[in-house]
mmCIF file of C-alpha atoms in Angstrom:
data_model
loop_
_atom_site.group_PDB
_atom_site.id
_atom_site.type_symbol
_atom_site.label_atom_id
_atom_site.label_comp_id
_atom_site.label_asym_id
_atom_site.label_seq_id
_atom_site.Cartn_x
_atom_site.Cartn_y
_atom_site.Cartn_z
ATOM 1 C CA MET P 1 88.623 118.358 114.235
ATOM 2 C CA LYS P 2 88.464 118.303 118.043
ATOM 3 C CA ASN P 3 87.054 121.329 119.815
ATOM 4 C CA GLU P 4 86.440 122.638 123.337
ATOM 5 C CA HIS P 5 83.317 120.479 123.656
ATOM 6 C CA ASN P 6 85.203 117.227 122.932
ATOM 7 C CA TYR P 7 83.183 116.525 119.793
ATOM 8 C CA VAL P 8 84.819 115.030 116.722
ATOM 9 C CA THR P 9 83.578 116.974 113.694
ATOM 10 C CA ASN P 10 84.944 116.115 110.255
ATOM 11 C CA LEU P 11 83.804 118.643 107.679
ATOM 12 C CA ASP P 12 85.759 117.078 104.823
ATOM 13 C CA ILE P 13 83.646 115.217 102.250
ATOM 14 C CA LYS P 14 84.454 111.540 102.785
ATOM 15 C CA PHE P 15 82.668 110.107 99.711
ATOM 16 C CA GLU P 16 82.560 111.460 96.182
ATOM 17 C CA HIS P 17 79.561 110.989 93.913
ATOM 18 C CA LEU P 18 79.124 107.382 92.716
ATOM 19 C CA GLN P 19 81.212 106.092 95.638
ATOM 20 C CA LYS P 20 79.332 103.660 97.920
ATOM 21 C CA ILE P 21 78.731 104.846 101.489
ATOM 22 C CA ASP P 22 78.781 102.051 104.085
ATOM 23 C CA VAL P 23 77.164 103.516 107.223
ATOM 24 C CA PRO P 24 77.313 100.268 109.280
ATOM 25 C CA GLN P 25 81.081 100.110 108.711
ATOM 26 C CA LEU P 26 81.524 103.752 109.739
ATOM 27 C CA VAL P 27 79.517 103.065 112.905
ATOM 28 C CA LYS P 28 81.599 99.960 113.653
ATOM 29 C CA ASP P 29 84.846 101.936 113.256
ATOM 30 C CA CYS P 30 83.725 104.868 115.454
ATOM 31 C CA LYS P 31 85.205 105.047 118.968
ATOM 32 C CA ASP P 32 84.009 108.557 119.889
ATOM 33 C CA LYS P 33 80.968 109.556 121.984
ATOM 34 C CA TRP P 34 79.982 112.501 119.731
ATOM 35 C CA PHE P 35 81.162 112.017 116.149
ATOM 36 C CA ASN P 36 80.069 113.899 113.038
ATOM 37 C CA GLN P 37 81.336 113.075 109.533
ATOM 38 C CA THR P 38 80.345 114.789 106.297
ATOM 39 C CA LEU P 39 79.461 111.943 103.958
ATOM 40 C CA THR P 40 78.711 113.650 100.647
ATOM 41 C CA LYS P 41 77.689 116.910 99.015
ATOM 42 C CA VAL P 42 74.344 117.215 97.212
ATOM 43 C CA ASN P 43 74.131 120.481 95.301
ATOM 44 C CA ASP P 44 74.605 123.225 97.943
ATOM 45 C CA SER P 45 73.918 120.908 100.890
ATOM 46 C CA VAL P 46 75.798 118.137 102.668
ATOM 47 C CA VAL P 47 74.680 114.895 104.267
ATOM 48 C CA ARG P 48 76.384 114.214 107.573
ATOM 49 C CA LEU P 49 76.479 111.119 109.738
ATOM 50 C CA GLY P 50 76.210 111.585 113.484
ATOM 51 C CA ILE P 51 77.158 108.817 115.894
ATOM 52 C CA VAL P 52 76.304 110.348 119.239
ATOM 53 C CA GLU P 53 75.689 109.717 122.910
ATOM 54 C CA GLY P 54 75.286 112.369 125.572
ATOM 55 C CA ASP P 55 74.723 116.115 125.380
ATOM 56 C CA TYR P 56 75.520 118.700 122.750
ATOM 57 C CA HIS P 57 75.526 122.379 123.762
ATOM 58 C CA TRP P 58 72.810 124.992 123.178
ATOM 59 C CA HIS P 59 73.330 126.733 119.832
ATOM 60 C CA LYS P 60 71.595 128.135 116.756
ATOM 61 C CA HIS P 61 72.245 128.714 113.085
ATOM 62 C CA GLU P 62 71.175 132.223 112.083
ATOM 63 C CA ASN P 63 70.980 131.558 108.336
ATOM 64 C CA ASP P 64 70.544 127.802 107.949
ATOM 65 C CA ASP P 65 67.853 125.197 108.598
ATOM 66 C CA GLU P 66 69.043 121.807 109.871
ATOM 67 C CA PHE P 67 67.415 118.398 109.258
ATOM 68 C CA PHE P 68 67.915 115.460 111.644
ATOM 69 C CA PHE P 69 66.900 111.870 110.803
ATOM 70 C CA VAL P 70 67.429 109.050 113.310
ATOM 71 C CA ILE P 71 68.522 105.703 111.883
ATOM 72 C CA GLU P 72 69.002 103.944 115.231
ATOM 73 C CA GLY P 73 68.625 104.995 118.862
ATOM 74 C CA LYS P 74 66.872 108.048 120.300
ATOM 75 C CA LEU P 75 67.553 111.755 119.908
ATOM 76 C CA LEU P 76 65.977 114.430 122.082
ATOM 77 C CA ILE P 77 66.188 117.981 120.755
ATOM 78 C CA GLU P 78 65.380 120.698 123.253
ATOM 79 C CA VAL P 79 64.240 123.934 121.629
ATOM 80 C CA GLU P 80 64.113 127.436 123.032
ATOM 81 C CA ASN P 81 60.430 127.391 124.080
ATOM 82 C CA ASN P 82 61.072 124.583 126.628
ATOM 83 C CA GLU P 83 59.729 121.993 124.189
ATOM 84 C CA THR P 84 61.571 118.723 123.605
ATOM 85 C CA ILE P 85 61.236 116.901 120.306
ATOM 86 C CA GLU P 86 61.771 113.147 120.677
ATOM 87 C CA LEU P 87 63.013 111.288 117.606
ATOM 88 C CA ASN P 88 63.199 107.508 117.447
ATOM 89 C CA ALA P 89 64.471 105.318 114.608
ATOM 90 C CA GLY P 90 62.821 106.268 111.324
ATOM 91 C CA GLN P 91 61.820 109.764 112.493
ATOM 92 C CA GLY P 92 63.159 113.179 111.543
ATOM 93 C CA VAL P 93 62.631 116.886 112.073
ATOM 94 C CA THR P 94 63.796 120.159 110.568
ATOM 95 C CA ILE P 95 64.982 122.834 112.994
ATOM 96 C CA SER P 96 64.384 126.257 111.469
ATOM 97 C CA LYS P 97 67.190 128.788 111.214
ATOM 98 C CA GLY P 98 67.487 131.085 114.204
ATOM 99 C CA ILE P 99 65.996 128.582 116.700
ATOM 100 C CA MET P 100 68.113 127.824 119.779
ATOM 101 C CA HIS P 101 68.354 124.070 120.233
ATOM 102 C CA ARG P 102 70.295 121.398 122.093
ATOM 103 C CA PRO P 103 70.459 117.776 120.913
ATOM 104 C CA HIS P 104 70.788 115.026 123.527
ATOM 105 C CA ALA P 105 71.173 111.296 122.915
ATOM 106 C CA PRO P 106 70.352 109.259 126.049
ATOM 107 C CA ILE P 107 71.676 106.129 124.283
ATOM 108 C CA LYS P 108 74.054 105.596 121.377
ATOM 109 C CA THR P 109 72.266 107.091 118.382
ATOM 110 C CA ILE P 110 73.018 106.990 114.670
ATOM 111 C CA MET P 111 71.549 109.852 112.647
ATOM 112 C CA LEU P 112 71.811 111.649 109.354
ATOM 113 C CA MET P 113 71.788 115.418 109.082
ATOM 114 C CA VAL P 114 71.169 117.470 105.963
ATOM 115 C CA GLU P 115 72.319 121.066 106.028
ATOM 116 C CA THR P 116 74.023 123.664 103.874
ATOM 117 C CA SER P 117 77.679 123.031 103.156
ATOM 118 C CA ILE P 118 78.660 126.311 104.857
ATOM 119 C CA ILE P 119 76.865 125.720 108.163
ATOM 120 C CA GLN P 120 78.975 125.759 111.303
ATOM 121 C CA PRO P 121 77.814 122.579 113.130
ATOM 122 C CA THR P 122 78.610 124.032 116.582
ATOM 123 C CA GLY P 123 76.429 127.093 115.888
ATOM 124 C CA ASP P 124 76.932 130.742 115.025
#
């Protein structure tokens, strides 16, 4: 779905259990600057693929933690205490519920996110 921030966010589950997920092919097919696709559901959580470049807006999730893991590129996550967490390929971080944060990708970045299936990716 497109929204006022010009992000493409697909909350539908693209792959069922036992169906192979080909991340390089999804990356190759992506033409958007900030793309988010739910890949699969694991119990009460989902795994999402982010293919991103540029800024996301400041937001928070009152009731949900959010895990980011960079596969390729660089992700900077600004948090409310003026700290910036820098994630490079092979690095991840969990942002606790209730923390204001703003992801920024200075270069094209491929990442996985793990979060509850009911989270609103754009924040509460």
